[in-house]
CSV table of C-alpha atoms and ligand atoms in Angstrom, one decimal:
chain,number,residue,atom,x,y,z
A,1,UNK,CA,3.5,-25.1,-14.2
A,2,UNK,CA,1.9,-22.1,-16.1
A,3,UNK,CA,-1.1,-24.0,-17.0
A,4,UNK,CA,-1.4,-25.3,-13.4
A,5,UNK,CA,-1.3,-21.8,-11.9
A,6,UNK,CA,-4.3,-20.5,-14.6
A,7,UNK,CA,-6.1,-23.2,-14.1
A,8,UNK,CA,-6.3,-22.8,-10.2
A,9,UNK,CA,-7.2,-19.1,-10.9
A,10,UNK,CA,-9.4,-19.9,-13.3
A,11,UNK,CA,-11.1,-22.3,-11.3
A,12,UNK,CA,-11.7,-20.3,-8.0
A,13,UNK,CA,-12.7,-16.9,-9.6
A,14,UNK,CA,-15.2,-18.6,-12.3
A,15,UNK,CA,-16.9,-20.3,-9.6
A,16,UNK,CA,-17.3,-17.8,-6.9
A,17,UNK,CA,-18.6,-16.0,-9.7
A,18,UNK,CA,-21.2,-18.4,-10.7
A,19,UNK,CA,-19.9,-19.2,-14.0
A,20,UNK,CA,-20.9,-22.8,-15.5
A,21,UNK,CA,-18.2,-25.9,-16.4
A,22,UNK,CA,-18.6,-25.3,-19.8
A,23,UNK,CA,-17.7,-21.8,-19.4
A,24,UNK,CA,-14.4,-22.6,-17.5
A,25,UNK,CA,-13.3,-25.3,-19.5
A,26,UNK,CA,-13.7,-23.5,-22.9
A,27,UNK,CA,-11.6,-20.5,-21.1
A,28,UNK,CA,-9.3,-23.3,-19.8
A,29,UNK,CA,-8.5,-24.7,-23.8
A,30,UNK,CA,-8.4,-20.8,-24.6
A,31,UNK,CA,-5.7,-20.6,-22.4
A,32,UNK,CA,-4.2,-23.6,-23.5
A,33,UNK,CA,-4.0,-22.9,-27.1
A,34,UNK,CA,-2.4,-19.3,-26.2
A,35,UNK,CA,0.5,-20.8,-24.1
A,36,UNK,CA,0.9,-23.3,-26.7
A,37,UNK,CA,1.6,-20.2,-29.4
A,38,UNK,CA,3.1,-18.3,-27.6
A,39,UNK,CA,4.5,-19.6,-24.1
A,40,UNK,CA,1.7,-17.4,-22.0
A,41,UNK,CA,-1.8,-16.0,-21.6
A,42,UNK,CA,-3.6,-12.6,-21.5
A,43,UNK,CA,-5.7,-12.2,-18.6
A,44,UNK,CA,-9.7,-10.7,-19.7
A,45,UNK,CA,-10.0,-7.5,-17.7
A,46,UNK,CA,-12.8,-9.1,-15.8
A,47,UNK,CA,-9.7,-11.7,-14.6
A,48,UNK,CA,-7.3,-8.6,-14.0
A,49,UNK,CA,-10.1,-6.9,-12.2
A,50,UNK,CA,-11.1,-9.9,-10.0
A,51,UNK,CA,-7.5,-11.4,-9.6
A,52,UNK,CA,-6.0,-8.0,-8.1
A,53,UNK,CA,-9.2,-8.5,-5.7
A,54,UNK,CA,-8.7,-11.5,-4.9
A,55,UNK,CA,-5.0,-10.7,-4.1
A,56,UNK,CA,-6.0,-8.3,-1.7
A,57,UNK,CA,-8.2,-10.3,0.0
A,58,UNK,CA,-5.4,-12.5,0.2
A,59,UNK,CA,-3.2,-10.3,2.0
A,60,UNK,CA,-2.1,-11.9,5.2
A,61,UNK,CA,-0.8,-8.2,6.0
A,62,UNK,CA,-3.4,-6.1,5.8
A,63,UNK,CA,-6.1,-5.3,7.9
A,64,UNK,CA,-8.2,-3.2,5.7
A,65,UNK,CA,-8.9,-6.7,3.9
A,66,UNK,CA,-13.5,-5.8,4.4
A,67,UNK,CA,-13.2,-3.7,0.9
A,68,UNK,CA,-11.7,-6.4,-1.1
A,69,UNK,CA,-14.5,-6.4,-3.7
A,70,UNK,CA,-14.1,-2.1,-3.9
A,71,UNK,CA,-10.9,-1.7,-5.5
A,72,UNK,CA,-10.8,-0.1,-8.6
A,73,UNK,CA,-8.6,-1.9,-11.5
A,74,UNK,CA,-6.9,0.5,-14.3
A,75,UNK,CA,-5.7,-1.8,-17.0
A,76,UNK,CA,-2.5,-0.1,-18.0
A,77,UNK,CA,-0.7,-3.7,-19.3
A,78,UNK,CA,-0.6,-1.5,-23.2
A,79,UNK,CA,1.3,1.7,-21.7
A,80,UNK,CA,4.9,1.6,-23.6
A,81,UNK,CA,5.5,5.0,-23.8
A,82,UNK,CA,6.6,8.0,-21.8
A,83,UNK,CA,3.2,10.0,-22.5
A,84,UNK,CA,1.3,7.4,-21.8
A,85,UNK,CA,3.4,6.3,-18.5
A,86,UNK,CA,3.0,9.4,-16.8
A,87,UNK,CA,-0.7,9.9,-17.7
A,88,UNK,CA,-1.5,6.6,-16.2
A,89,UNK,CA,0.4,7.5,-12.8
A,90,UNK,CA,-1.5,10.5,-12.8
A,91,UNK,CA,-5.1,9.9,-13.2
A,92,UNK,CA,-4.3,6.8,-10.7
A,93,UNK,CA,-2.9,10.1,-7.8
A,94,UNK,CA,-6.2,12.3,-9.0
A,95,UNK,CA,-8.3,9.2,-8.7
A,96,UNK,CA,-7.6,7.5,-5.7
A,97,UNK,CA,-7.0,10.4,-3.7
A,98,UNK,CA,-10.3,12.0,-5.3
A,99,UNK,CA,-10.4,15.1,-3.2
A,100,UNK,CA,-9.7,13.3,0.1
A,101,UNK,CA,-12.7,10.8,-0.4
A,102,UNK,CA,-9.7,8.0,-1.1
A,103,UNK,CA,-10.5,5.3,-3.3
A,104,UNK,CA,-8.6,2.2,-3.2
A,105,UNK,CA,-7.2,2.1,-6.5
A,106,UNK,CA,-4.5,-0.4,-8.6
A,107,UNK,CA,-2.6,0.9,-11.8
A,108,UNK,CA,-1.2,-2.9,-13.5
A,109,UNK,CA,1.5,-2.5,-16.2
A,110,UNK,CA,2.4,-5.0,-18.5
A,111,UNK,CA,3.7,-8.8,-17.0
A,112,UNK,CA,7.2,-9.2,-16.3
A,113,UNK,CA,7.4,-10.6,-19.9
A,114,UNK,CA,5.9,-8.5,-22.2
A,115,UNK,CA,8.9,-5.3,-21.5
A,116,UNK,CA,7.0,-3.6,-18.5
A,117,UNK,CA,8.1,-0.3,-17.2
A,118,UNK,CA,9.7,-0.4,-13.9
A,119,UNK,CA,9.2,1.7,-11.0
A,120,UNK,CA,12.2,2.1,-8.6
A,121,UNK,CA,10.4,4.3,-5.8
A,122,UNK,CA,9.0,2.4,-2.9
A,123,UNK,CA,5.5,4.3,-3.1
A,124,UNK,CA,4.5,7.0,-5.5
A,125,UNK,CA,4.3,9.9,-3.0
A,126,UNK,CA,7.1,9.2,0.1
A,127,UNK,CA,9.4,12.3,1.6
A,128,UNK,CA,13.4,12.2,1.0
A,129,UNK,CA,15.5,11.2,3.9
A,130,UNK,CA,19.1,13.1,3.9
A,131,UNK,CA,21.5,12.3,6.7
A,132,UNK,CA,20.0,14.6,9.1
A,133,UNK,CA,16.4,15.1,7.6
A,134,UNK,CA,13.2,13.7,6.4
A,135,UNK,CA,12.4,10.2,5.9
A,136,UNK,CA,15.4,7.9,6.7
A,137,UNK,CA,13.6,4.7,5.3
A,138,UNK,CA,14.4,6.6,1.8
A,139,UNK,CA,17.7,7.4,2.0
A,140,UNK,CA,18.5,4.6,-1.2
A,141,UNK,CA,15.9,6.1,-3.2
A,142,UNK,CA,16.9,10.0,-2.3
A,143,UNK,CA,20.5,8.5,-3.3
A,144,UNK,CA,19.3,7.8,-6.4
A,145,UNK,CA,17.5,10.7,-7.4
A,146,UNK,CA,20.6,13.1,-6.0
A,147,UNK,CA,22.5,11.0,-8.3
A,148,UNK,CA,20.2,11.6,-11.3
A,149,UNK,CA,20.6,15.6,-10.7
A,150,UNK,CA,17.7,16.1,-8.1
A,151,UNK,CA,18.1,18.8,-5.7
A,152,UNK,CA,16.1,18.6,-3.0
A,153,UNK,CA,15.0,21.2,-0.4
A,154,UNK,CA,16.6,19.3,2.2
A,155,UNK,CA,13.1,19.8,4.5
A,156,UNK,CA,11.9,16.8,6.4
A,157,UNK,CA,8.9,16.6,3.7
A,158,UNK,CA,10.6,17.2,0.2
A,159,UNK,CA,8.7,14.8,-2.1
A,160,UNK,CA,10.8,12.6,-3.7
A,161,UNK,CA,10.7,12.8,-7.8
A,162,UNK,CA,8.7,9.6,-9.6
A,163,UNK,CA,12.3,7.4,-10.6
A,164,UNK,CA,11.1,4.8,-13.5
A,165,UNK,CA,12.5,2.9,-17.0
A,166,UNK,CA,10.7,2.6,-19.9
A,167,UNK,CA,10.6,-0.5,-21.8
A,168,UNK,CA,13.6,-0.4,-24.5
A,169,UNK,CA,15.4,2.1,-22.5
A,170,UNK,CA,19.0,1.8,-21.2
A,171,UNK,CA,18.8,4.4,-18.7
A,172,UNK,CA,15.8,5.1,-15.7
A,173,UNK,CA,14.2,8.4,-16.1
A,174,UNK,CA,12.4,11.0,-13.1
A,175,UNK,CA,9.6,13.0,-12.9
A,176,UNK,CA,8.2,15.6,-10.3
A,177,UNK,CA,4.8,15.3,-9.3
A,178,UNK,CA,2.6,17.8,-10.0
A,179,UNK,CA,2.3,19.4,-6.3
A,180,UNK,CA,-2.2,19.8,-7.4
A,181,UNK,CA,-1.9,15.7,-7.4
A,182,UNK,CA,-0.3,14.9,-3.7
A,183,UNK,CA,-2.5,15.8,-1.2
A,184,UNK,CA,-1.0,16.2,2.1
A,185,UNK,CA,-2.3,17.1,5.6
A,186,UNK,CA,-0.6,19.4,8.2
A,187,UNK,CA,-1.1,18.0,11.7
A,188,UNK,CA,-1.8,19.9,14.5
A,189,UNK,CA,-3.6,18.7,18.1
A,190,UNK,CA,-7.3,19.9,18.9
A,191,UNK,CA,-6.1,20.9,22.7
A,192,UNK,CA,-1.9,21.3,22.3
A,193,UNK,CA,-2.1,24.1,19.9
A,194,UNK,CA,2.2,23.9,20.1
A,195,UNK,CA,1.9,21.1,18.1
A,196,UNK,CA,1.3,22.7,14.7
A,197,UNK,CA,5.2,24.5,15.6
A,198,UNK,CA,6.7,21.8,14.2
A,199,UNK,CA,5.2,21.5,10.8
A,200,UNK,CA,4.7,18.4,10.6
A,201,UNK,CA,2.7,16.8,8.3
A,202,UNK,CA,2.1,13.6,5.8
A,203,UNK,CA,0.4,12.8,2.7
A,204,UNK,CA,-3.2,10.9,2.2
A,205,UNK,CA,-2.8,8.2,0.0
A,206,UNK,CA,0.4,5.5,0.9
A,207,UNK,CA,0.3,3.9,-3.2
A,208,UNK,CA,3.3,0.6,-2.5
A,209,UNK,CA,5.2,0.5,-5.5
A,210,UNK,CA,7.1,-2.1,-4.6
A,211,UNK,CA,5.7,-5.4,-5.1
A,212,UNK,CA,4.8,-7.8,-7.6
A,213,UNK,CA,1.2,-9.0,-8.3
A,214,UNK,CA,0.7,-12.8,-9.1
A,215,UNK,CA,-2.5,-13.7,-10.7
A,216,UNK,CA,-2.9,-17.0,-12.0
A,217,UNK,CA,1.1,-17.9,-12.8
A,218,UNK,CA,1.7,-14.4,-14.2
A,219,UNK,CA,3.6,-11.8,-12.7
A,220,UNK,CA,3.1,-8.4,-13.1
A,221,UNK,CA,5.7,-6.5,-11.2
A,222,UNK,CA,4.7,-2.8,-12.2
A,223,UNK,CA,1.5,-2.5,-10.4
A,224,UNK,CA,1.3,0.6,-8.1
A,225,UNK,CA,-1.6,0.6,-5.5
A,226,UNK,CA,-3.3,2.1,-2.5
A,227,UNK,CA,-5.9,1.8,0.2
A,228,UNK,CA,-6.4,4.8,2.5
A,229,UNK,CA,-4.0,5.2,5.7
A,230,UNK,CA,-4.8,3.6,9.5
A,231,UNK,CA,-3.9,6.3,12.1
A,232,UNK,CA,-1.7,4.3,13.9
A,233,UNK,CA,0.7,3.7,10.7
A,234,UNK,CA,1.4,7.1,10.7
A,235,UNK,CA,1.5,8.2,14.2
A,236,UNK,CA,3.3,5.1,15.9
A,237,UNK,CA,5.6,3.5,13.1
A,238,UNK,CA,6.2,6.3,10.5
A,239,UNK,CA,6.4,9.6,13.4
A,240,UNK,CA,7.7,7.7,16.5
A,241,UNK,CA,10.0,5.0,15.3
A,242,UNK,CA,13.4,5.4,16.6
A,243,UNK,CA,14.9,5.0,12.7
A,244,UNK,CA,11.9,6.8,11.2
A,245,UNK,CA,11.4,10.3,12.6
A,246,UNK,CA,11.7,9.4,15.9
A,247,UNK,CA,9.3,12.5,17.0
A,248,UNK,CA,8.8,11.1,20.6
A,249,UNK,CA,10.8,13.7,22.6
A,250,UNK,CA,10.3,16.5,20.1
A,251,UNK,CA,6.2,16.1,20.7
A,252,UNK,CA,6.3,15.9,24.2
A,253,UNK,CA,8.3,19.1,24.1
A,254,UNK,CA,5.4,20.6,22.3
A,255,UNK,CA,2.8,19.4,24.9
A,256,UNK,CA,5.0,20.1,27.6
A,257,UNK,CA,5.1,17.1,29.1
A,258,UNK,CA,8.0,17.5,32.0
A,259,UNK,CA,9.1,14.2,32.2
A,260,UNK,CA,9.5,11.2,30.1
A,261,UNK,CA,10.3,9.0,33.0
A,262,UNK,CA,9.6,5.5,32.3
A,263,UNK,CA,6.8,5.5,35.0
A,264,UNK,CA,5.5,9.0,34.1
A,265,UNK,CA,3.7,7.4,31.8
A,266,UNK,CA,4.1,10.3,29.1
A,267,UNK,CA,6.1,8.2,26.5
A,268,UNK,CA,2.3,6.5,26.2
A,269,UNK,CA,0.5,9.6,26.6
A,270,UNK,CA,2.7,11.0,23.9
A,271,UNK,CA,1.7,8.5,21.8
A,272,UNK,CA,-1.8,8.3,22.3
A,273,UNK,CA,-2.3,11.9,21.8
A,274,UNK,CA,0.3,12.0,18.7
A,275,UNK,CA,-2.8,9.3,17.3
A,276,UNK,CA,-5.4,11.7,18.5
A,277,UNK,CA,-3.9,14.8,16.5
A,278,UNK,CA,-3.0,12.9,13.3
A,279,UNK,CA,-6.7,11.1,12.9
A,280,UNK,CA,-8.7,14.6,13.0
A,281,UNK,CA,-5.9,16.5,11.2
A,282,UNK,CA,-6.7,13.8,8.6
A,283,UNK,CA,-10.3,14.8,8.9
A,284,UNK,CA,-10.6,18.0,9.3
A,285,UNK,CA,-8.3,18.3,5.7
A,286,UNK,CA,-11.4,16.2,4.2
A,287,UNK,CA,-8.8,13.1,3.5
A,288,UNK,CA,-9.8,9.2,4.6
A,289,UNK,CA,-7.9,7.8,7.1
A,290,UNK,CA,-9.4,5.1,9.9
A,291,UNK,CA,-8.8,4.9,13.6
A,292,UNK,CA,-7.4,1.2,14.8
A,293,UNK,CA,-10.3,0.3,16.7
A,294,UNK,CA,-12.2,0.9,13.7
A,295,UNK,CA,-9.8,-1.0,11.2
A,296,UNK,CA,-9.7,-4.2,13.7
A,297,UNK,CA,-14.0,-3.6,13.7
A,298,UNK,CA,-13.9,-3.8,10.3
A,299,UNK,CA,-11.2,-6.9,10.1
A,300,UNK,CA,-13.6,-9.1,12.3
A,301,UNK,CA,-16.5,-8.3,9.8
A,302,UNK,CA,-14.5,-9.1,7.1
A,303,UNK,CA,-13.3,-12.9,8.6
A,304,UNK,CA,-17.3,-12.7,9.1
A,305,UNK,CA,-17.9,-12.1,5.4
A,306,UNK,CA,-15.3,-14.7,4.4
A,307,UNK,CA,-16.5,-17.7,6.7
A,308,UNK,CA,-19.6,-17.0,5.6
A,309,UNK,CA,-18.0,-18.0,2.2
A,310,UNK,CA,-16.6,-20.9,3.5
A,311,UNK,CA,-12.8,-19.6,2.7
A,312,UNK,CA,-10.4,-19.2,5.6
A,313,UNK,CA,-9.1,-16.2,6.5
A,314,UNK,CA,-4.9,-16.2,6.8
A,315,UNK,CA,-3.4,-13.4,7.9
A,316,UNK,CA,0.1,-12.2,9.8
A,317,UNK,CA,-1.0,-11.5,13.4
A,318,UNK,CA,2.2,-9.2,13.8
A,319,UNK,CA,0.9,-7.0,11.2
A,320,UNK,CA,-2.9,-7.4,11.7
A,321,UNK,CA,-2.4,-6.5,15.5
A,322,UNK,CA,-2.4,-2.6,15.2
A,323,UNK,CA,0.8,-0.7,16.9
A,324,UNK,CA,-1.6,1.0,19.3
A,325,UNK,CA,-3.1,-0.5,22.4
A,326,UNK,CA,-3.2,-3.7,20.4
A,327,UNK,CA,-5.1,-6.0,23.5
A,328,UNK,CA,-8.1,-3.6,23.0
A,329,UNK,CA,-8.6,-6.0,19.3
A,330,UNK,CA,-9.9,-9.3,18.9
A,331,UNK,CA,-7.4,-10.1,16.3
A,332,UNK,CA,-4.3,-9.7,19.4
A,333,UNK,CA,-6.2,-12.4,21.1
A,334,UNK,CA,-6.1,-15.4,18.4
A,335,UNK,CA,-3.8,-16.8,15.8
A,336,UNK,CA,-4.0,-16.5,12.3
A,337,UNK,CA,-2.6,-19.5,9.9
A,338,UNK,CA,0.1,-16.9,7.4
A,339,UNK,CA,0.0,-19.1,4.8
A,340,UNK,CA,0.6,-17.1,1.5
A,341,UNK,CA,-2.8,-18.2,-0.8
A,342,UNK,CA,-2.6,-16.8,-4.8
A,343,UNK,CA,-3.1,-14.2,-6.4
A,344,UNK,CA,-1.4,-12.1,-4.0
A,345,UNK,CA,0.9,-9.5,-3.6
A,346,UNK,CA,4.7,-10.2,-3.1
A,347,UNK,CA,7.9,-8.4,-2.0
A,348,UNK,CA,10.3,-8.3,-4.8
A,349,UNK,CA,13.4,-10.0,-4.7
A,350,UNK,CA,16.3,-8.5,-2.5
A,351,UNK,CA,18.4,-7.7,-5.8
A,352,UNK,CA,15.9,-5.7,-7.8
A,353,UNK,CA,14.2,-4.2,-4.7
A,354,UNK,CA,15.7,-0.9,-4.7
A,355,UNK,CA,14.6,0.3,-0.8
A,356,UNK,CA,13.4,-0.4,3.0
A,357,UNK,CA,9.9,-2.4,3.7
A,358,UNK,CA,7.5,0.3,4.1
A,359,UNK,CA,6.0,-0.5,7.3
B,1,LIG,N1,2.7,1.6,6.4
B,1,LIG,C1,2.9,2.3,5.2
B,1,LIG,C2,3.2,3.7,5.4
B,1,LIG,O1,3.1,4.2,6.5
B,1,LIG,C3,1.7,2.1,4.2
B,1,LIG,C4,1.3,0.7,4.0
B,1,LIG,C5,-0.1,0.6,3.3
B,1,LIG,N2,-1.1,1.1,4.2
B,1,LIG,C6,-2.4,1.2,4.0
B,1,LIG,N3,-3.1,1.7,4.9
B,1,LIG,N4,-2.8,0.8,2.8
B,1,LIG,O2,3.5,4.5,4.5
């Protein structure tokens, strides 16, 4: 089974790299020979590099798929210790969010069987959720954290500590991030100055924490990573959901809106203008973030790019529709075949997943 999965991967990266037979069958009998010793194989960092690539080209989810071949791999599969741990997380927060100018950025750990630390938060920067505050898709994890001795402020935006376990340790560990590594972006609205009264505001760089990378029949299920945000996931899902922050009546408030009448129209309005004040707050902070007109631009370049490369594009129209004025995209108006192609990225498995999906 193992061998199978390699030599798939070894196959489809060596050759859309250009690499000779020769090449790929002496890495093939490499490989052999290692799971032969010692029941698996070590990835070159060129494979790491290319295989987290390819997994994110891969992603039926994700509509950000054009920059595949721009994310930047650290190889952290040697990091045992707590030092080491917490330096790793760190440059990965200073260098992806690189002063705004976001960077899409993966931090792999070791493979699920070599002792890997674990993460238990569902992305490295995400706001506690109490019973009548802040995030309520992380109540589990704010749980967990009170229960560890973590006090937070009990704002709507208290950054939840780093929860993780060492490898060899009975008992999971947190830290605080350093408040110079999470950027974050108060959102106000260019022509409803009442806006900014209440304080909103989100961080730049969504880094999943969650999921499990396959590359190639190994798993690596410590493997942090982020692209930059999409307006929409912010302003629609994250602001306006009814079991997120549910900020609909609260914003029209601000904008004085004096109805929210089905056939007013202002529910829409709210939300259109809610996209409008989060996208240039984003900008006028200096930090990345992409409009959905813009995303779903990009998306059809990208199924350009990969046609052009004679792959098929899958994808997850429910996800790769945006949650604003989706009929406006091309993608709302065809089908997408969401049939899960390796390496990809992977939800963990109910028992060990410790939170909410994130979108
Ligand atoms: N939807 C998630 C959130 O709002 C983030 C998922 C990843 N998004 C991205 N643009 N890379 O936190």
């Amino acid at each position: 089974m193992l061998i199978e999965k390699a030599t798939e991967f070894i196959h489809i990266m060596y050759r859309e790299l250009g690499y000779d037979e020769i090449t790929i069958k002496q890495r093939l009998d490499d490989i052999q020979d290692q799971i032969n010793q010692t029941g698996t194989y070590r990835h070159t960092s060129e494979e790491l590099t290319y295989g987290a690539r390819m997994a994110w080209r891969n992603s039926n989810r994700c509509i950000g798929r054009l920059f595949w071949e721009t994310l930047i791999v650290q190889d952290a599969r040697d990091v045992k210790d707590n030092d080491g741990f917490i330096d790793a997380i760190h440059k990965h927060l200073a260098e992806a969010t690189n002063h705004g100018k976001i960077q899409s950025y993966i931090t792999i750990f070791a493979p699920e069987d070599d002792n890997p630390p674990i993460i238990y938060n569902n992305q490295l920067i995400r706001y506690a959720g109490y019973e009548n505050a802040g995030d309520p898709a992380e109540r589990t994890i704010t749980q967990l954290a009170q229960h560890m001795g973590w006090e937070g402020k009990g704002t709507d935006f208290d950054v939840l500590p780093l929860i993780y376990q060492l490898p060899g340790e009975q008992h999971p560990r947190m830290h605080e991030l350093p408040e110079s590594l999470v950027f974050e972006v108060p959102i106000e609205h260019r022509s409803y100055p009442k806006l900014k009264d209440l304080g909103l505001k989100w961080y730049a760089v969504p880094i999943i924490s969650n999921m499990d990378l396959k590359i190639g029949g190994i798993t690596y299920p410590t493997i942090p990573f982020n692209g930059w945000y999409m307006v929409n996931e912010i302003a629609v899902r994250n602001f306006t959901d009814t079991y997120r922050y549910n900020l609909l009546e609260k914003v029209a408030e601000e904008f004085e809106f004096d109805t929210l009448k089905n056939t007013s129209f202002n529910k829409d309005r709210v939300m259109v203008e809610l996209n409008d004040a989060v996208y240039h707050s984003f900008k006028k902070a200096g930090a990345s973030i992409v409009d959905h007109l813009t995303a779903a631009k990009q998306f059809e370049h990208f199924e350009r790019n990969e046609a052009q490369a004679n792959r098929e594009v899958t994808g997850k129209w429910s996800w790769l529709v945006p949650s604003l004025s989706p009929t406006l995209v091309s993608n709302y108006h065809h089908g997408y075949k969401n049939v899960m192609k390796e390496p990809n990225f992977f939800y963990k498995k109910k028992a060990e997943s410790t939170g909410c999906p994130f979108h």
